[in-house]
mmCIF file of the C-alpha atoms, coordinates in Angstrom:
data_MODEL
# 
_entry.id   MODEL 
# 
loop_
_atom_site.group_PDB 
_atom_site.id 
_atom_site.type_symbol 
_atom_site.label_atom_id 
_atom_site.label_alt_id 
_atom_site.label_comp_id 
_atom_site.label_asym_id 
_atom_site.label_entity_id 
_atom_site.label_seq_id 
_atom_site.pdbx_PDB_ins_code 
_atom_site.Cartn_x 
_atom_site.Cartn_y 
_atom_site.Cartn_z 
_atom_site.occupancy 
_atom_site.B_iso_or_equiv 
_atom_site.pdbx_formal_charge 
_atom_site.auth_seq_id 
_atom_site.auth_comp_id 
_atom_site.auth_asym_id 
_atom_site.auth_atom_id 
_atom_site.pdbx_PDB_model_num 
ATOM 1   C CA . MET A 1 1   ? -7.628  6.201   58.614 1.00 0.00 ? 1   MET A CA 1 
ATOM 2   C CA . ASN A 1 2   ? -8.383  2.473   58.568 1.00 0.00 ? 2   ASN A CA 1 
ATOM 3   C CA . PRO A 1 3   ? -5.786  0.715   56.359 1.00 0.00 ? 3   PRO A CA 1 
ATOM 4   C CA . VAL A 1 4   ? -8.178  -2.149  55.591 1.00 0.00 ? 4   VAL A CA 1 
ATOM 5   C CA . LEU A 1 5   ? -10.808 0.180   54.117 1.00 0.00 ? 5   LEU A CA 1 
ATOM 6   C CA . VAL A 1 6   ? -8.143  2.054   52.133 1.00 0.00 ? 6   VAL A CA 1 
ATOM 7   C CA . GLY A 1 7   ? -6.860  -1.302  50.896 1.00 0.00 ? 7   GLY A CA 1 
ATOM 8   C CA . ILE A 1 8   ? -10.326 -2.435  49.860 1.00 0.00 ? 8   ILE A CA 1 
ATOM 9   C CA . ALA A 1 9   ? -10.935 0.826   47.960 1.00 0.00 ? 9   ALA A CA 1 
ATOM 10  C CA . SER A 1 10  ? -7.540  0.597   46.253 1.00 0.00 ? 10  SER A CA 1 
ATOM 11  C CA . SER A 1 11  ? -8.100  -3.053  45.389 1.00 0.00 ? 11  SER A CA 1 
ATOM 12  C CA . PHE A 1 12  ? -11.538 -2.303  43.967 1.00 0.00 ? 12  PHE A CA 1 
ATOM 13  C CA . LEU A 1 13  ? -9.993  0.359   41.710 1.00 0.00 ? 13  LEU A CA 1 
ATOM 14  C CA . GLY A 1 14  ? -7.362  -2.217  40.732 1.00 0.00 ? 14  GLY A CA 1 
ATOM 15  C CA . LEU A 1 15  ? -10.149 -4.696  39.918 1.00 0.00 ? 15  LEU A CA 1 
ATOM 16  C CA . VAL A 1 16  ? -11.853 -2.187  37.621 1.00 0.00 ? 16  VAL A CA 1 
ATOM 17  C CA . LEU A 1 17  ? -8.587  -1.396  35.827 1.00 0.00 ? 17  LEU A CA 1 
ATOM 18  C CA . TYR A 1 18  ? -7.787  -5.104  35.602 1.00 0.00 ? 18  TYR A CA 1 
ATOM 19  C CA . VAL A 1 19  ? -11.130 -6.123  34.120 1.00 0.00 ? 19  VAL A CA 1 
ATOM 20  C CA . VAL A 1 20  ? -11.126 -3.257  31.623 1.00 0.00 ? 20  VAL A CA 1 
ATOM 21  C CA . GLY A 1 21  ? -7.524  -4.054  30.708 1.00 0.00 ? 21  GLY A CA 1 
ATOM 22  C CA . ILE A 1 22  ? -8.056  -7.735  30.001 1.00 0.00 ? 22  ILE A CA 1 
ATOM 23  C CA . ALA A 1 23  ? -11.504 -7.385  28.412 1.00 0.00 ? 23  ALA A CA 1 
ATOM 24  C CA . THR A 1 24  ? -10.821 -4.637  25.863 1.00 0.00 ? 24  THR A CA 1 
ATOM 25  C CA . PRO A 1 25  ? -9.130  -5.355  22.521 1.00 0.00 ? 25  PRO A CA 1 
ATOM 26  C CA . ALA A 1 26  ? -6.324  -2.802  22.630 1.00 0.00 ? 26  ALA A CA 1 
ATOM 27  C CA . TRP A 1 27  ? -3.226  -4.609  23.862 1.00 0.00 ? 27  TRP A CA 1 
ATOM 28  C CA . LEU A 1 28  ? -1.586  -3.690  20.561 1.00 0.00 ? 28  LEU A CA 1 
ATOM 29  C CA . SER A 1 29  ? -2.902  -0.801  18.475 1.00 0.00 ? 29  SER A CA 1 
ATOM 30  C CA . VAL A 1 30  ? -1.734  0.409   15.061 1.00 0.00 ? 30  VAL A CA 1 
ATOM 31  C CA . SER A 1 31  ? -3.220  3.285   13.117 1.00 0.00 ? 31  SER A CA 1 
ATOM 32  C CA . VAL A 1 32  ? -2.101  4.149   9.579  1.00 0.00 ? 32  VAL A CA 1 
ATOM 33  C CA . GLN A 1 33  ? -3.837  6.537   7.154  1.00 0.00 ? 33  GLN A CA 1 
ATOM 34  C CA . GLY A 1 34  ? -7.315  6.321   8.656  1.00 0.00 ? 34  GLY A CA 1 
ATOM 35  C CA . GLN A 1 35  ? -7.170  2.584   9.174  1.00 0.00 ? 35  GLN A CA 1 
ATOM 36  C CA . ALA A 1 36  ? -6.639  1.079   12.590 1.00 0.00 ? 36  ALA A CA 1 
ATOM 37  C CA . GLU A 1 37  ? -6.107  -2.400  13.919 1.00 0.00 ? 37  GLU A CA 1 
ATOM 38  C CA . SER A 1 38  ? -6.085  -3.488  17.540 1.00 0.00 ? 38  SER A CA 1 
ATOM 39  C CA . VAL A 1 39  ? -5.290  -6.822  19.089 1.00 0.00 ? 39  VAL A CA 1 
ATOM 40  C CA . GLY A 1 40  ? -6.589  -7.942  22.466 1.00 0.00 ? 40  GLY A CA 1 
ATOM 41  C CA . LEU A 1 41  ? -6.479  -11.135 24.462 1.00 0.00 ? 41  LEU A CA 1 
ATOM 42  C CA . TRP A 1 42  ? -9.849  -12.296 23.163 1.00 0.00 ? 42  TRP A CA 1 
ATOM 43  C CA . GLN A 1 43  ? -10.401 -10.627 19.783 1.00 0.00 ? 43  GLN A CA 1 
ATOM 44  C CA . ILE A 1 44  ? -8.936  -8.600  16.924 1.00 0.00 ? 44  ILE A CA 1 
ATOM 45  C CA . CYS A 1 45  ? -10.590 -5.367  15.737 1.00 0.00 ? 45  CYS A CA 1 
ATOM 46  C CA . ALA A 1 46  ? -10.099 -3.385  12.545 1.00 0.00 ? 46  ALA A CA 1 
ATOM 47  C CA . THR A 1 47  ? -11.408 0.069   11.702 1.00 0.00 ? 47  THR A CA 1 
ATOM 48  C CA . VAL A 1 48  ? -11.724 1.112   8.064  1.00 0.00 ? 48  VAL A CA 1 
ATOM 49  C CA . LEU A 1 49  ? -13.478 4.317   6.978  1.00 0.00 ? 49  LEU A CA 1 
ATOM 50  C CA . GLY A 1 50  ? -14.921 4.788   10.460 1.00 0.00 ? 50  GLY A CA 1 
ATOM 51  C CA . GLN A 1 51  ? -16.471 1.315   10.618 1.00 0.00 ? 51  GLN A CA 1 
ATOM 52  C CA . THR A 1 52  ? -15.119 -1.017  13.276 1.00 0.00 ? 52  THR A CA 1 
ATOM 53  C CA . ALA A 1 53  ? -15.408 -4.775  13.001 1.00 0.00 ? 53  ALA A CA 1 
ATOM 54  C CA . CYS A 1 54  ? -14.191 -7.207  15.660 1.00 0.00 ? 54  CYS A CA 1 
ATOM 55  C CA . ALA A 1 55  ? -13.726 -10.962 15.479 1.00 0.00 ? 55  ALA A CA 1 
ATOM 56  C CA . SER A 1 56  ? -12.577 -13.586 17.949 1.00 0.00 ? 56  SER A CA 1 
ATOM 57  C CA . TYR A 1 57  ? -9.514  -15.601 17.192 1.00 0.00 ? 57  TYR A CA 1 
ATOM 58  C CA . PRO A 1 58  ? -10.573 -18.154 14.567 1.00 0.00 ? 58  PRO A CA 1 
ATOM 59  C CA . ASP A 1 59  ? -8.383  -21.072 15.646 1.00 0.00 ? 59  ASP A CA 1 
ATOM 60  C CA . LEU A 1 60  ? -7.066  -21.131 19.200 1.00 0.00 ? 60  LEU A CA 1 
ATOM 61  C CA . SER A 1 61  ? -4.690  -23.952 18.376 1.00 0.00 ? 61  SER A CA 1 
ATOM 62  C CA . GLN A 1 62  ? -2.772  -21.593 16.079 1.00 0.00 ? 62  GLN A CA 1 
ATOM 63  C CA . LEU A 1 63  ? -1.985  -19.157 18.903 1.00 0.00 ? 63  LEU A CA 1 
ATOM 64  C CA . LYS A 1 64  ? 1.437   -19.319 20.536 1.00 0.00 ? 64  LYS A CA 1 
ATOM 65  C CA . GLY A 1 65  ? 1.822   -20.911 23.957 1.00 0.00 ? 65  GLY A CA 1 
ATOM 66  C CA . SER A 1 66  ? 2.938   -17.594 25.441 1.00 0.00 ? 66  SER A CA 1 
ATOM 67  C CA . PHE A 1 67  ? -0.349  -16.029 24.329 1.00 0.00 ? 67  PHE A CA 1 
ATOM 68  C CA . HIS A 1 68  ? -2.285  -18.818 26.055 1.00 0.00 ? 68  HIS A CA 1 
ATOM 69  C CA . ALA A 1 69  ? -0.163  -18.259 29.184 1.00 0.00 ? 69  ALA A CA 1 
ATOM 70  C CA . THR A 1 70  ? -0.975  -14.533 29.078 1.00 0.00 ? 70  THR A CA 1 
ATOM 71  C CA . ARG A 1 71  ? -4.684  -15.289 28.855 1.00 0.00 ? 71  ARG A CA 1 
ATOM 72  C CA . ALA A 1 72  ? -4.508  -17.895 31.626 1.00 0.00 ? 72  ALA A CA 1 
ATOM 73  C CA . PHE A 1 73  ? -2.707  -15.614 34.089 1.00 0.00 ? 73  PHE A CA 1 
ATOM 74  C CA . ALA A 1 74  ? -5.128  -12.788 33.243 1.00 0.00 ? 74  ALA A CA 1 
ATOM 75  C CA . VAL A 1 75  ? -8.164  -14.942 34.055 1.00 0.00 ? 75  VAL A CA 1 
ATOM 76  C CA . ILE A 1 76  ? -6.597  -16.453 37.184 1.00 0.00 ? 76  ILE A CA 1 
ATOM 77  C CA . GLY A 1 77  ? -5.727  -12.969 38.453 1.00 0.00 ? 77  GLY A CA 1 
ATOM 78  C CA . ALA A 1 78  ? -9.257  -11.683 37.851 1.00 0.00 ? 78  ALA A CA 1 
ATOM 79  C CA . LEU A 1 79  ? -10.721 -14.600 39.798 1.00 0.00 ? 79  LEU A CA 1 
ATOM 80  C CA . LEU A 1 80  ? -8.212  -14.141 42.633 1.00 0.00 ? 80  LEU A CA 1 
ATOM 81  C CA . ILE A 1 81  ? -8.891  -10.441 43.047 1.00 0.00 ? 81  ILE A CA 1 
ATOM 82  C CA . ALA A 1 82  ? -12.654 -11.005 43.084 1.00 0.00 ? 82  ALA A CA 1 
ATOM 83  C CA . ALA A 1 83  ? -12.272 -13.741 45.708 1.00 0.00 ? 83  ALA A CA 1 
ATOM 84  C CA . GLY A 1 84  ? -9.821  -11.650 47.747 1.00 0.00 ? 84  GLY A CA 1 
ATOM 85  C CA . LEU A 1 85  ? -12.084 -8.609  47.755 1.00 0.00 ? 85  LEU A CA 1 
ATOM 86  C CA . ALA A 1 86  ? -15.106 -10.692 48.718 1.00 0.00 ? 86  ALA A CA 1 
ATOM 87  C CA . LEU A 1 87  ? -13.180 -12.331 51.560 1.00 0.00 ? 87  LEU A CA 1 
ATOM 88  C CA . ALA A 1 88  ? -11.750 -9.013  52.787 1.00 0.00 ? 88  ALA A CA 1 
ATOM 89  C CA . CYS A 1 89  ? -15.200 -7.393  52.824 1.00 0.00 ? 89  CYS A CA 1 
ATOM 90  C CA . PHE A 1 90  ? -16.640 -10.406 54.639 1.00 0.00 ? 90  PHE A CA 1 
ATOM 91  C CA . ALA A 1 91  ? -13.760 -10.267 57.146 1.00 0.00 ? 91  ALA A CA 1 
ATOM 92  C CA . VAL A 1 92  ? -14.391 -6.568  57.809 1.00 0.00 ? 92  VAL A CA 1 
ATOM 93  C CA . LYS A 1 93  ? -18.054 -7.301  58.446 1.00 0.00 ? 93  LYS A CA 1 
ATOM 94  C CA . ASN A 1 94  ? -17.212 -10.148 60.856 1.00 0.00 ? 94  ASN A CA 1 
ATOM 95  C CA . ASN A 1 95  ? -14.079 -8.489  62.301 1.00 0.00 ? 95  ASN A CA 1 
ATOM 96  C CA . SER A 1 96  ? -11.852 -11.433 61.365 1.00 0.00 ? 96  SER A CA 1 
ATOM 97  C CA . SER A 1 97  ? -8.163  -10.552 61.187 1.00 0.00 ? 97  SER A CA 1 
ATOM 98  C CA . LYS A 1 98  ? -7.338  -13.949 59.647 1.00 0.00 ? 98  LYS A CA 1 
ATOM 99  C CA . GLY A 1 99  ? -9.859  -13.352 56.846 1.00 0.00 ? 99  GLY A CA 1 
ATOM 100 C CA . LYS A 1 100 ? -8.355  -9.922  56.183 1.00 0.00 ? 100 LYS A CA 1 
ATOM 101 C CA . LYS A 1 101 ? -4.855  -11.373 55.912 1.00 0.00 ? 101 LYS A CA 1 
ATOM 102 C CA . ILE A 1 102 ? -5.948  -14.164 53.555 1.00 0.00 ? 102 ILE A CA 1 
ATOM 103 C CA . GLY A 1 103 ? -8.058  -11.779 51.457 1.00 0.00 ? 103 GLY A CA 1 
ATOM 104 C CA . GLY A 1 104 ? -5.147  -9.345  51.209 1.00 0.00 ? 104 GLY A CA 1 
ATOM 105 C CA . ALA A 1 105 ? -2.799  -12.142 50.197 1.00 0.00 ? 105 ALA A CA 1 
ATOM 106 C CA . LEU A 1 106 ? -5.213  -13.248 47.444 1.00 0.00 ? 106 LEU A CA 1 
ATOM 107 C CA . ILE A 1 107 ? -5.358  -9.676  46.167 1.00 0.00 ? 107 ILE A CA 1 
ATOM 108 C CA . ILE A 1 108 ? -1.549  -9.426  46.129 1.00 0.00 ? 108 ILE A CA 1 
ATOM 109 C CA . ALA A 1 109 ? -1.380  -12.723 44.209 1.00 0.00 ? 109 ALA A CA 1 
ATOM 110 C CA . ALA A 1 110 ? -3.946  -11.331 41.734 1.00 0.00 ? 110 ALA A CA 1 
ATOM 111 C CA . GLY A 1 111 ? -1.824  -8.249  41.113 1.00 0.00 ? 111 GLY A CA 1 
ATOM 112 C CA . LEU A 1 112 ? 1.200   -10.454 40.517 1.00 0.00 ? 112 LEU A CA 1 
ATOM 113 C CA . CYS A 1 113 ? -0.780  -12.618 38.076 1.00 0.00 ? 113 CYS A CA 1 
ATOM 114 C CA . GLY A 1 114 ? -1.763  -9.502  36.126 1.00 0.00 ? 114 GLY A CA 1 
ATOM 115 C CA . ALA A 1 115 ? 1.827   -8.287  36.080 1.00 0.00 ? 115 ALA A CA 1 
ATOM 116 C CA . LEU A 1 116 ? 2.994   -11.729 34.960 1.00 0.00 ? 116 LEU A CA 1 
ATOM 117 C CA . ALA A 1 117 ? 0.406   -11.765 32.153 1.00 0.00 ? 117 ALA A CA 1 
ATOM 118 C CA . ALA A 1 118 ? 1.573   -8.344  30.953 1.00 0.00 ? 118 ALA A CA 1 
ATOM 119 C CA . ALA A 1 119 ? 5.239   -9.345  31.269 1.00 0.00 ? 119 ALA A CA 1 
ATOM 120 C CA . ILE A 1 120 ? 4.715   -12.510 29.200 1.00 0.00 ? 120 ILE A CA 1 
ATOM 121 C CA . PHE A 1 121 ? 2.876   -10.464 26.571 1.00 0.00 ? 121 PHE A CA 1 
ATOM 122 C CA . THR A 1 122 ? 5.698   -7.892  26.563 1.00 0.00 ? 122 THR A CA 1 
ATOM 123 C CA . GLY A 1 123 ? 8.375   -10.548 26.135 1.00 0.00 ? 123 GLY A CA 1 
ATOM 124 C CA . ASP A 1 124 ? 6.462   -12.283 23.381 1.00 0.00 ? 124 ASP A CA 1 
ATOM 125 C CA . THR A 1 125 ? 5.778   -9.028  21.530 1.00 0.00 ? 125 THR A CA 1 
ATOM 126 C CA . LYS A 1 126 ? 9.345   -7.755  21.859 1.00 0.00 ? 126 LYS A CA 1 
ATOM 127 C CA . SER A 1 127 ? 10.706  -11.070 20.552 1.00 0.00 ? 127 SER A CA 1 
ATOM 128 C CA . THR A 1 128 ? 8.706   -10.641 17.327 1.00 0.00 ? 128 THR A CA 1 
ATOM 129 C CA . PRO A 1 129 ? 10.736  -8.820  14.639 1.00 0.00 ? 129 PRO A CA 1 
ATOM 130 C CA . ASN A 1 130 ? 9.402   -5.285  14.225 1.00 0.00 ? 130 ASN A CA 1 
ATOM 131 C CA . ILE A 1 131 ? 12.141  -3.721  12.052 1.00 0.00 ? 131 ILE A CA 1 
ATOM 132 C CA . GLY A 1 132 ? 13.484  -1.364  14.715 1.00 0.00 ? 132 GLY A CA 1 
ATOM 133 C CA . ASN A 1 133 ? 10.118  0.096   15.715 1.00 0.00 ? 133 ASN A CA 1 
ATOM 134 C CA . PRO A 1 134 ? 8.868   -0.244  19.279 1.00 0.00 ? 134 PRO A CA 1 
ATOM 135 C CA . PRO A 1 135 ? 5.749   -2.400  19.677 1.00 0.00 ? 135 PRO A CA 1 
ATOM 136 C CA . PRO A 1 136 ? 2.555   -0.315  19.495 1.00 0.00 ? 136 PRO A CA 1 
ATOM 137 C CA . PHE A 1 137 ? 1.153   -1.190  22.910 1.00 0.00 ? 137 PHE A CA 1 
ATOM 138 C CA . GLY A 1 138 ? -2.396  0.052   23.519 1.00 0.00 ? 138 GLY A CA 1 
ATOM 139 C CA . TYR A 1 139 ? -4.307  1.278   26.546 1.00 0.00 ? 139 TYR A CA 1 
ATOM 140 C CA . SER A 1 140 ? -5.487  -2.200  27.597 1.00 0.00 ? 140 SER A CA 1 
ATOM 141 C CA . PHE A 1 141 ? -1.886  -3.294  28.001 1.00 0.00 ? 141 PHE A CA 1 
ATOM 142 C CA . TYR A 1 142 ? -1.013  -0.268  30.144 1.00 0.00 ? 142 TYR A CA 1 
ATOM 143 C CA . LEU A 1 143 ? -4.140  -0.626  32.294 1.00 0.00 ? 143 LEU A CA 1 
ATOM 144 C CA . THR A 1 144 ? -3.054  -4.165  33.108 1.00 0.00 ? 144 THR A CA 1 
ATOM 145 C CA . TRP A 1 145 ? 0.317   -2.857  34.324 1.00 0.00 ? 145 TRP A CA 1 
ATOM 146 C CA . VAL A 1 146 ? -1.223  0.032   36.299 1.00 0.00 ? 146 VAL A CA 1 
ATOM 147 C CA . GLN A 1 147 ? -3.667  -2.264  38.120 1.00 0.00 ? 147 GLN A CA 1 
ATOM 148 C CA . MET A 1 148 ? -0.659  -3.920  39.734 1.00 0.00 ? 148 MET A CA 1 
ATOM 149 C CA . VAL A 1 149 ? 0.099   -0.791  41.783 1.00 0.00 ? 149 VAL A CA 1 
ATOM 150 C CA . PHE A 1 150 ? -3.445  -0.592  43.136 1.00 0.00 ? 150 PHE A CA 1 
ATOM 151 C CA . THR A 1 151 ? -4.001  -4.304  43.747 1.00 0.00 ? 151 THR A CA 1 
ATOM 152 C CA . ILE A 1 152 ? -0.649  -5.065  45.356 1.00 0.00 ? 152 ILE A CA 1 
ATOM 153 C CA . GLY A 1 153 ? -0.757  -1.835  47.389 1.00 0.00 ? 153 GLY A CA 1 
ATOM 154 C CA . GLY A 1 154 ? -4.356  -2.464  48.409 1.00 0.00 ? 154 GLY A CA 1 
ATOM 155 C CA . GLY A 1 155 ? -3.655  -6.084  49.302 1.00 0.00 ? 155 GLY A CA 1 
ATOM 156 C CA . ALA A 1 156 ? -0.641  -5.058  51.375 1.00 0.00 ? 156 ALA A CA 1 
ATOM 157 C CA . ALA A 1 157 ? -2.749  -2.466  53.236 1.00 0.00 ? 157 ALA A CA 1 
ATOM 158 C CA . ILE A 1 158 ? -5.391  -5.103  53.992 1.00 0.00 ? 158 ILE A CA 1 
ATOM 159 C CA . VAL A 1 159 ? -2.769  -7.570  55.266 1.00 0.00 ? 159 VAL A CA 1 
ATOM 160 C CA . TYR A 1 160 ? -1.170  -4.822  57.368 1.00 0.00 ? 160 TYR A CA 1 
ATOM 161 C CA . GLY A 1 161 ? -4.533  -3.847  58.827 1.00 0.00 ? 161 GLY A CA 1 
ATOM 162 C CA . GLY A 1 162 ? -5.327  -7.471  59.613 1.00 0.00 ? 162 GLY A CA 1 
ATOM 163 C CA . ARG A 1 163 ? -1.952  -8.017  61.308 1.00 0.00 ? 163 ARG A CA 1 
ATOM 164 C CA . ARG A 1 164 ? -2.235  -4.798  63.301 1.00 0.00 ? 164 ARG A CA 1 
ATOM 165 C CA . GLU A 1 165 ? -5.696  -5.719  64.569 1.00 0.00 ? 165 GLU A CA 1 
ATOM 166 C CA . ALA A 1 166 ? -4.542  -9.257  65.402 1.00 0.00 ? 166 ALA A CA 1 
ATOM 167 C CA . SER A 1 167 ? -1.616  -7.958  67.483 1.00 0.00 ? 167 SER A CA 1 
ATOM 168 C CA . GLN A 1 168 ? -3.935  -5.599  69.364 1.00 0.00 ? 168 GLN A CA 1 
ATOM 169 C CA . ASP A 1 169 ? -6.231  -8.522  70.210 1.00 0.00 ? 169 ASP A CA 1 
ATOM 170 C CA . GLU A 1 170 ? -3.460  -10.608 71.802 1.00 0.00 ? 170 GLU A CA 1 
ATOM 171 C CA . ILE A 1 171 ? -3.521  -10.941 75.572 1.00 0.00 ? 171 ILE A CA 1 
ATOM 172 C CA . PRO A 1 172 ? -0.129  -10.059 77.061 1.00 0.00 ? 172 PRO A CA 1 
ATOM 173 C CA . VAL A 1 173 ? 1.522   -12.814 79.057 1.00 0.00 ? 173 VAL A CA 1 
ATOM 174 C CA . LEU A 1 174 ? 2.958   -11.612 82.375 1.00 0.00 ? 174 LEU A CA 1 
ATOM 175 C CA . GLY A 1 175 ? 5.410   -13.212 84.721 1.00 0.00 ? 175 GLY A CA 1 
ATOM 176 C CA . ARG A 1 176 ? 7.617   -15.158 82.330 1.00 0.00 ? 176 ARG A CA 1 
# 
């Protein structure tokens, strides 16, 4: 089985998980007596009596620096994985081992950016007093962690496939 194609498929799955994770408003979710509130990177949603209303953050200057860092790493990672996948697909089409290695490296960096975003969010949330209760992380938060497995694994497979093909293309030097 071609490791580059497996890597591209894995990275594409990681991209889907990543985009859903950072775009949906369920990084923190609390539900009490029929009322629910969820907090995402871009908006806050509340559900009362079955009606859900979402609003963006009213004043970005009031958000903590760690929250801005989480958002920044999330966006940078999404851009990196899109660029890495595009480059890897282009490299497969043109049979360029260098393009595969660079594309794979971009995808690995994207996975690390997503993990860093989730880690910053975790640290910030855990540092907030919660009276002995664990933070109510939601599905968006977990999707952002899970994407790391697929993107880093996929990127590594693409780099491996690019290196393997490059070593097969080398002309052996005899007589030295």
